[in-house]
Coordinates of C-alpha atoms and ligand atoms in Angstrom, one line a residue:
M1 CA -68.2 62.8 -36.2
E2 CA -68.5 59.8 -34.7
T3 CA -64.9 58.2 -33.7
E4 CA -65.0 54.3 -34.4
I5 CA -62.8 52.5 -32.0
I6 CA -60.6 49.4 -33.8
I7 CA -59.0 47.2 -31.6
I8 CA -55.6 45.2 -32.5
Q9 CA -54.1 42.4 -30.6
E10 CA -50.4 43.7 -31.9
N11 CA -48.5 40.0 -32.1
N12 CA -45.6 41.1 -34.0
G13 CA -47.0 41.3 -37.1
A14 CA -49.1 38.8 -37.2
F15 CA -53.1 39.9 -38.3
S16 CA -56.1 37.7 -37.8
D17 CA -58.2 38.4 -41.0
T18 CA -60.8 40.0 -39.1
E19 CA -57.6 42.7 -38.1
E20 CA -56.3 42.5 -41.3
Q21 CA -60.0 43.9 -42.5
A22 CA -60.1 46.6 -40.3
L23 CA -56.9 48.0 -41.2
K24 CA -57.9 47.7 -44.9
Q25 CA -60.5 49.6 -44.7
A26 CA -58.7 52.2 -41.9
G27 CA -56.5 52.5 -44.8
E28 CA -59.5 53.2 -47.2
I29 CA -60.6 56.3 -45.1
L30 CA -57.4 57.4 -45.1
Q31 CA -57.5 57.0 -49.1
Q32 CA -60.5 59.1 -48.8
G33 CA -59.7 62.1 -47.0
G34 CA -60.2 60.8 -43.5
L35 CA -57.7 60.8 -40.4
V36 CA -56.7 57.9 -38.5
A37 CA -54.8 57.9 -35.7
F38 CA -52.6 54.3 -34.8
P39 CA -49.5 53.3 -32.9
T40 CA -46.3 53.4 -34.1
E41 CA -43.1 52.4 -32.4
T42 CA -42.5 56.3 -30.5
V43 CA -45.4 57.6 -30.0
Y44 CA -49.5 57.8 -31.6
G45 CA -49.6 59.1 -34.4
L46 CA -53.2 61.1 -36.5
G47 CA -53.0 60.0 -39.9
G48 CA -53.8 61.6 -42.4
D49 CA -53.2 61.5 -46.6
A50 CA -49.7 63.6 -47.2
L51 CA -50.2 64.1 -50.6
N52 CA -54.1 65.6 -49.5
P53 CA -53.7 69.3 -48.6
E54 CA -57.6 68.9 -47.8
S55 CA -55.7 66.2 -45.4
S56 CA -53.4 67.8 -44.0
R57 CA -55.6 71.3 -43.1
K58 CA -58.1 68.5 -41.4
I59 CA -54.9 67.3 -38.6
Y60 CA -54.1 71.0 -38.0
A61 CA -57.8 71.6 -37.1
A62 CA -58.1 68.0 -35.5
K63 CA -55.1 69.1 -33.4
G64 CA -55.4 72.8 -32.9
R65 CA -51.9 73.4 -34.4
P66 CA -50.4 76.3 -35.2
S67 CA -50.1 75.5 -39.6
D68 CA -47.0 76.6 -39.5
N69 CA -45.8 73.1 -37.6
P70 CA -45.1 70.7 -40.7
L71 CA -46.0 67.2 -40.1
I72 CA -43.9 64.2 -40.5
V73 CA -44.5 61.6 -43.6
H74 CA -44.9 58.5 -42.9
I75 CA -43.4 55.4 -45.0
S76 CA -43.7 51.5 -45.7
K77 CA -41.4 51.2 -47.6
F78 CA -38.2 52.8 -48.8
E79 CA -38.4 53.0 -52.2
D80 CA -41.6 55.3 -51.6
I81 CA -39.0 57.8 -51.0
Y82 CA -38.2 58.6 -54.1
P83 CA -41.1 60.3 -55.3
I84 CA -41.2 62.7 -52.8
V85 CA -37.8 64.1 -52.7
K86 CA -35.5 66.2 -54.9
E87 CA -32.6 63.7 -54.1
V88 CA -31.5 60.8 -51.8
S89 CA -27.7 61.3 -50.4
E90 CA -25.6 58.5 -50.6
E91 CA -25.8 59.6 -46.6
A92 CA -29.5 59.5 -46.4
V93 CA -28.9 56.0 -48.4
K94 CA -26.7 54.8 -44.9
I95 CA -28.5 56.2 -42.5
A96 CA -31.7 54.4 -43.6
K97 CA -30.1 50.8 -43.9
A98 CA -28.8 51.5 -40.3
F99 CA -32.2 52.8 -38.5
W100 CA -35.2 52.2 -40.5
P101 CA -37.9 50.9 -39.7
G102 CA -37.0 52.4 -36.8
P103 CA -37.6 56.0 -34.7
L104 CA -35.3 58.2 -37.4
T105 CA -36.6 61.0 -39.7
V106 CA -35.0 62.2 -41.6
I107 CA -35.3 66.3 -43.5
F108 CA -35.0 66.2 -47.2
P109 CA -35.5 68.4 -50.3
K110 CA -39.2 67.9 -51.2
S111 CA -40.2 67.1 -54.1
D112 CA -43.4 69.1 -56.0
K113 CA -45.7 66.0 -54.7
V114 CA -45.9 66.7 -51.7
P115 CA -48.3 70.1 -50.7
V116 CA -46.6 72.9 -48.9
E117 CA -49.8 72.5 -46.7
T118 CA -47.8 69.3 -45.2
T119 CA -44.7 71.1 -45.0
G120 CA -46.0 73.8 -43.2
G121 CA -44.4 76.2 -46.2
L122 CA -41.3 74.6 -46.1
D123 CA -39.5 73.1 -49.2
T124 CA -38.7 70.2 -47.7
V125 CA -39.8 67.4 -45.8
A126 CA -39.4 65.1 -43.1
V127 CA -39.6 61.3 -43.4
R128 CA -39.8 58.1 -41.3
M129 CA -40.8 54.8 -42.3
P130 CA -41.5 53.1 -38.4
S131 CA -41.1 49.8 -37.6
H132 CA -44.4 49.2 -35.4
P133 CA -46.3 46.1 -37.9
V134 CA -49.7 48.2 -37.4
A135 CA -48.6 51.5 -38.5
R136 CA -46.7 49.5 -41.1
K137 CA -50.0 47.9 -42.5
L138 CA -52.2 51.2 -42.2
I139 CA -49.5 53.5 -44.4
E140 CA -49.6 50.5 -46.6
Y141 CA -53.4 50.4 -47.3
G142 CA -53.2 54.2 -46.8
G143 CA -51.7 54.4 -49.8
G144 CA -48.0 54.9 -49.0
Y145 CA -47.5 58.3 -47.9
V146 CA -49.4 59.3 -44.3
A147 CA -48.6 62.3 -42.5
A148 CA -48.8 61.9 -39.6
P149 CA -47.8 64.3 -36.4
S150 CA -48.5 62.8 -32.6
A151 CA -52.4 62.6 -31.6
N152 CA -52.5 64.6 -28.8
S153 CA -54.4 68.1 -28.9
S154 CA -51.8 70.6 -29.5
G155 CA -49.9 71.8 -26.3
K156 CA -50.3 68.3 -24.6
P157 CA -48.2 65.5 -23.7
S158 CA -47.5 63.1 -27.0
P159 CA -49.7 59.9 -26.3
T160 CA -48.5 56.5 -25.9
V161 CA -51.4 54.7 -24.7
A162 CA -54.5 54.6 -26.9
K163 CA -56.6 55.9 -23.7
Y164 CA -55.1 59.5 -24.1
V165 CA -55.6 59.6 -27.9
V166 CA -59.3 59.0 -27.5
E167 CA -59.8 61.6 -24.7
D168 CA -58.1 64.0 -27.0
M169 CA -59.4 62.9 -30.8
T170 CA -63.0 61.5 -29.8
G171 CA -65.2 62.9 -32.3
K172 CA -62.9 65.0 -34.4
I173 CA -61.4 62.4 -36.4
E174 CA -62.8 59.4 -38.2
A175 CA -61.0 56.5 -36.2
I176 CA -58.7 55.5 -33.5
I177 CA -56.5 52.1 -33.9
D178 CA -55.9 50.9 -30.8
G179 CA -52.8 48.5 -30.4
G180 CA -51.9 48.9 -27.2
E181 CA -48.8 50.7 -25.3
V182 CA -46.1 51.8 -27.3
G183 CA -42.7 50.5 -26.8
I184 CA -40.5 53.8 -26.8
G185 CA -42.5 56.4 -25.9
L186 CA -40.7 59.6 -27.1
E187 CA -40.9 60.7 -30.3
S188 CA -38.8 60.0 -33.0
T189 CA -35.2 61.8 -33.5
I190 CA -34.9 64.2 -36.5
I191 CA -31.9 64.6 -38.5
D192 CA -31.2 67.3 -40.8
L193 CA -29.5 65.8 -44.0
T194 CA -29.7 68.8 -46.0
V195 CA -26.6 70.7 -44.3
S196 CA -23.5 69.5 -43.9
P197 CA -22.3 68.1 -41.2
P198 CA -26.1 66.4 -40.7
Q199 CA -27.6 67.8 -37.6
I200 CA -30.1 66.5 -35.0
L201 CA -33.1 69.1 -34.6
R202 CA -34.7 67.1 -32.6
P203 CA -33.0 64.3 -30.3
G204 CA -34.6 60.8 -29.6
F205 CA -34.0 56.8 -29.0
V206 CA -31.2 57.0 -31.6
T207 CA -28.7 59.1 -30.4
R208 CA -25.4 61.5 -32.0
Q209 CA -23.4 58.6 -31.2
M210 CA -25.0 55.8 -32.8
L211 CA -25.7 58.4 -35.9
E212 CA -22.1 59.5 -35.4
E213 CA -21.2 55.6 -36.3
V214 CA -22.5 55.7 -39.6
L215 CA -22.4 59.0 -40.8
G216 CA -19.3 60.5 -39.5
Q217 CA -19.9 64.5 -37.7
V218 CA -23.6 64.9 -36.8
D219 CA -23.7 68.5 -34.9
V220 CA -26.9 69.1 -32.9
D221 CA -28.9 72.2 -32.6
I222 CA -28.0 74.9 -30.4
T223 CA -30.8 75.8 -28.8
I224 CA -31.8 71.6 -28.1
L225 CA -28.0 72.3 -25.6
D226 CA -28.8 76.0 -24.6
A227 CA -32.0 76.9 -23.7
D228 CA -31.2 80.6 -23.8
S229 CA -29.2 80.4 -26.5
G230 CA -31.7 83.3 -28.3
Q231 CA -32.1 81.7 -31.6
A232 CA -35.1 79.4 -33.1
P233 CA -34.9 76.4 -33.5
K234 CA -34.7 74.7 -37.0
A235 CA -37.5 71.5 -36.5
P236 CA -40.6 74.8 -36.0
G237 CA -42.3 72.6 -33.8
M238 CA -39.7 72.7 -31.0
K239 CA -40.2 76.2 -30.5
Y240 CA -43.3 75.7 -28.6
R241 CA -43.6 74.5 -25.4
H242 CA -44.7 71.2 -26.1
Y243 CA -45.8 68.2 -23.4
A244 CA -47.3 70.7 -20.9
P245 CA -49.1 69.5 -17.9
K246 CA -51.6 71.6 -16.3
G247 CA -49.7 72.0 -12.5
E248 CA -46.6 73.6 -12.7
L249 CA -43.5 71.4 -12.9
V250 CA -39.6 72.0 -11.6
I251 CA -37.0 69.8 -11.9
V252 CA -34.7 69.4 -9.2
K253 CA -30.9 68.8 -9.4
G254 CA -28.6 67.7 -6.9
E255 CA -27.5 65.5 -5.2
P256 CA -30.5 62.2 -4.2
E257 CA -30.5 62.4 -0.9
E258 CA -30.9 66.6 -0.8
V259 CA -32.8 66.3 -3.4
V260 CA -35.7 64.1 -1.2
A261 CA -35.4 66.6 1.8
Y262 CA -35.4 69.9 -0.8
I263 CA -38.9 68.0 -2.4
N264 CA -40.4 67.2 0.7
A265 CA -40.1 70.4 2.9
R266 CA -41.2 72.0 -0.7
A267 CA -44.4 69.6 -0.7
A268 CA -45.2 70.0 2.9
K269 CA -45.4 74.0 2.4
D270 CA -47.4 73.5 -0.7
A271 CA -49.6 71.1 0.7
A272 CA -50.4 73.8 3.7
A273 CA -50.8 76.6 1.3
G274 CA -53.9 74.3 -0.8
E275 CA -51.8 73.1 -3.6
K276 CA -52.1 68.9 -4.6
V277 CA -48.7 68.4 -4.9
G278 CA -46.8 65.7 -7.4
V279 CA -43.9 63.9 -7.2
I280 CA -42.2 62.1 -10.6
C281 CA -39.0 60.1 -9.3
T282 CA -37.2 56.7 -10.1
E283 CA -38.1 53.5 -8.5
E284 CA -34.5 54.2 -6.4
Y285 CA -35.9 56.7 -4.3
A286 CA -39.8 56.5 -4.5
A287 CA -40.6 55.4 -0.9
A288 CA -38.7 58.6 0.6
Y289 CA -41.1 61.2 -1.0
K290 CA -44.1 62.2 0.9
A291 CA -46.5 63.9 -1.8
D292 CA -50.2 63.9 -2.0
T293 CA -49.6 61.5 -5.2
V294 CA -45.6 60.0 -5.9
K295 CA -45.0 58.6 -9.3
C296 CA -42.1 55.8 -10.1
V297 CA -41.5 56.6 -13.8
G298 CA -39.2 54.3 -13.9
S299 CA -35.6 53.0 -12.6
R300 CA -32.0 55.0 -13.1
L301 CA -30.8 51.7 -14.5
D302 CA -33.0 51.6 -17.1
E303 CA -33.9 55.3 -19.0
D304 CA -35.8 53.1 -21.3
S305 CA -38.4 52.9 -18.9
I306 CA -38.4 56.5 -17.8
A307 CA -38.8 57.4 -21.6
R308 CA -42.0 55.0 -21.9
H309 CA -43.7 56.4 -18.9
L310 CA -42.8 60.3 -18.4
Y311 CA -45.8 60.9 -21.0
T312 CA -48.4 59.4 -19.2
C313 CA -47.0 60.1 -15.9
L314 CA -47.7 63.6 -16.5
R315 CA -51.0 63.0 -18.1
E316 CA -51.8 61.3 -14.9
F317 CA -51.0 64.4 -12.8
D318 CA -53.4 66.3 -15.2
D319 CA -56.5 64.1 -14.7
E320 CA -56.1 64.1 -10.8
N321 CA -56.0 67.8 -11.1
V322 CA -52.9 67.6 -9.6
T323 CA -51.2 71.9 -9.6
G324 CA -48.2 71.3 -8.7
I325 CA -45.3 68.9 -9.5
Y326 CA -41.6 68.3 -9.1
S327 CA -39.7 65.9 -10.7
E328 CA -35.8 64.9 -10.1
C329 CA -33.6 65.6 -12.6
F330 CA -32.3 62.5 -15.4
T331 CA -28.6 62.1 -16.8
A332 CA -28.8 63.6 -20.1
E333 CA -26.1 61.3 -22.3
G334 CA -27.4 59.3 -25.2
F335 CA -31.3 58.4 -24.7
G336 CA -30.9 60.7 -22.0
Q337 CA -30.7 63.6 -24.1
A338 CA -34.8 62.8 -25.5
I339 CA -35.7 62.2 -21.8
M340 CA -34.3 65.5 -20.9
N341 CA -35.0 67.4 -23.2
R342 CA -38.7 66.3 -23.1
L343 CA -39.0 67.2 -19.3
L344 CA -37.6 70.1 -19.6
K345 CA -39.4 71.8 -22.0
A346 CA -42.7 70.4 -19.8
A347 CA -41.5 72.0 -17.6
G348 CA -40.9 75.4 -19.7
H349 CA -37.3 75.5 -18.1
K350 CA -37.6 75.3 -14.4
V351 CA -35.0 74.1 -12.3
I352 CA -33.8 74.4 -8.9
D353 CA -29.8 73.2 -8.8
L354 CA -29.4 72.4 -5.4
S355 CA -25.3 72.4 -5.7
N356 CA -25.4 76.2 -6.8
N357 CA -28.2 77.0 -4.7
K358 CA -27.7 75.7 -0.9
E359 CA -30.1 78.4 -0.1
A360 CA -33.0 76.5 -1.3
A361 CA -31.8 73.3 -0.1
K362 CA -31.9 74.7 3.5
Ligands
TXA1 O1 -42.1 59.6 -33.5 C1 -42.8 60.4 -34.4 O2 -42.0 60.8 -34.9 C2 -44.3 60.9 -33.8 C3 -44.6 59.9 -34.6 C4 -46.3 60.0 -34.8 O3 -43.9 59.0 -35.7 N1 -44.2 62.1 -34.7 C5 -44.0 63.5 -35.0 O4 -44.4 64.2 -34.9 O5 -43.7 63.8 -33.8 P1 -44.8 65.7 -34.8 O6 -45.6 66.4 -35.5 O7 -45.5 65.6 -33.5 O8 -43.4 66.1 -34.7 C6 -42.6 66.4 -36.1 C7 -41.7 67.4 -36.0 C8 -42.1 69.0 -35.2 O9 -41.1 69.3 -34.5 C9 -41.6 69.7 -36.8 O10 -41.4 71.0 -36.4 C10 -40.7 68.5 -37.3 O11 -41.0 67.4 -36.5 N2 -40.7 69.0 -39.1 C11 -41.4 68.2 -39.3 N3 -41.1 68.3 -41.3 C12 -40.0 69.4 -41.1 C13 -39.0 69.9 -41.8 N4 -39.4 69.9 -43.0 N5 -37.9 70.7 -41.6 C14 -37.8 70.6 -40.2 N6 -38.6 70.3 -39.0 C15 -39.6 69.8 -39.1
MG2 MG1 -45.9 66.5 -31.3

């Protein structure tokens, strides 16, 4: 299959006539059962008609994703929610008012209109109204309901720039819309409103505290807080080791100077053993590291910058065939909870805590 690349100079939703026309055609591809990748404010999505079971099957095939892992249905107007869910609670209206359009996905009991192929066999449906103007326009032209997982091959970090969508999806889908770098860089927060109190199934830019200001008490799925809980995550996708770089990734936790010394010592040893070593660090300490590739992910004072660059860092290490990666540890408060959740998953939860492990620090 030939994959068309459509470039949109996103300008706060002001599209040229040619761009408008291209988005309209992309919408037609969706309506005819084809797949189009597109930018959202979180990560790039791989879109298909959410109400067409055949489109959902194609999405799973293009990603190489297990079909028990449900897709998020993207809408562009709040009223479009009514036909696809059984009930819209007061709570749902409240959080939609507060956070839509934006990086929040909400779980509802699904109506018969949504095929089980889209929901991975579940009787609930995940719905999100993105804020990215390209995404909104495409959803509108695509018929209103676009199923879209992140546009990466299963197991790779979600794409935050079109280059990585092209790498994973060329030849597998009809079109890729290149709208530049995304703003947030990590997938949306998922909240389940079918339970009481509501529960966060995946942390993201919209934090627990932000949700509690609107809803009162909100719980967090135990498996996000405790990797050893022995329970299955409530969002099926969270059970997979997503976001995995090819090289082995280890997170090093401790006082910054100790972390630098430890990583430099391990990097020297690994390099002597023939490894190609990479480091993920913050601006504040970047100059102190000695390894083959040192990548600065952002500033400790600006966690948005860390979120935006994390997946690209992981992808670049793959491009550079790095075989071992050490990462600094970041704070797990607020939006930091989402950053650490993704980093821990990428590392398969391998953490060296120098405060418990003075031996290792020598
Ligand atoms: O930011 C995002 O949400 C991006 C962009 C493209 O919108 N999409 C995204 O989709 O991250 P995906 O498929 O990579 O992740 C969807 C997650 C999976 O962990 C899946 O298991 C969960 O949402 N999910 C979907 N429907 C669900 C449901 N009915 N109940 C529980 N979890 C659900
Ligand atoms: Mg994904």
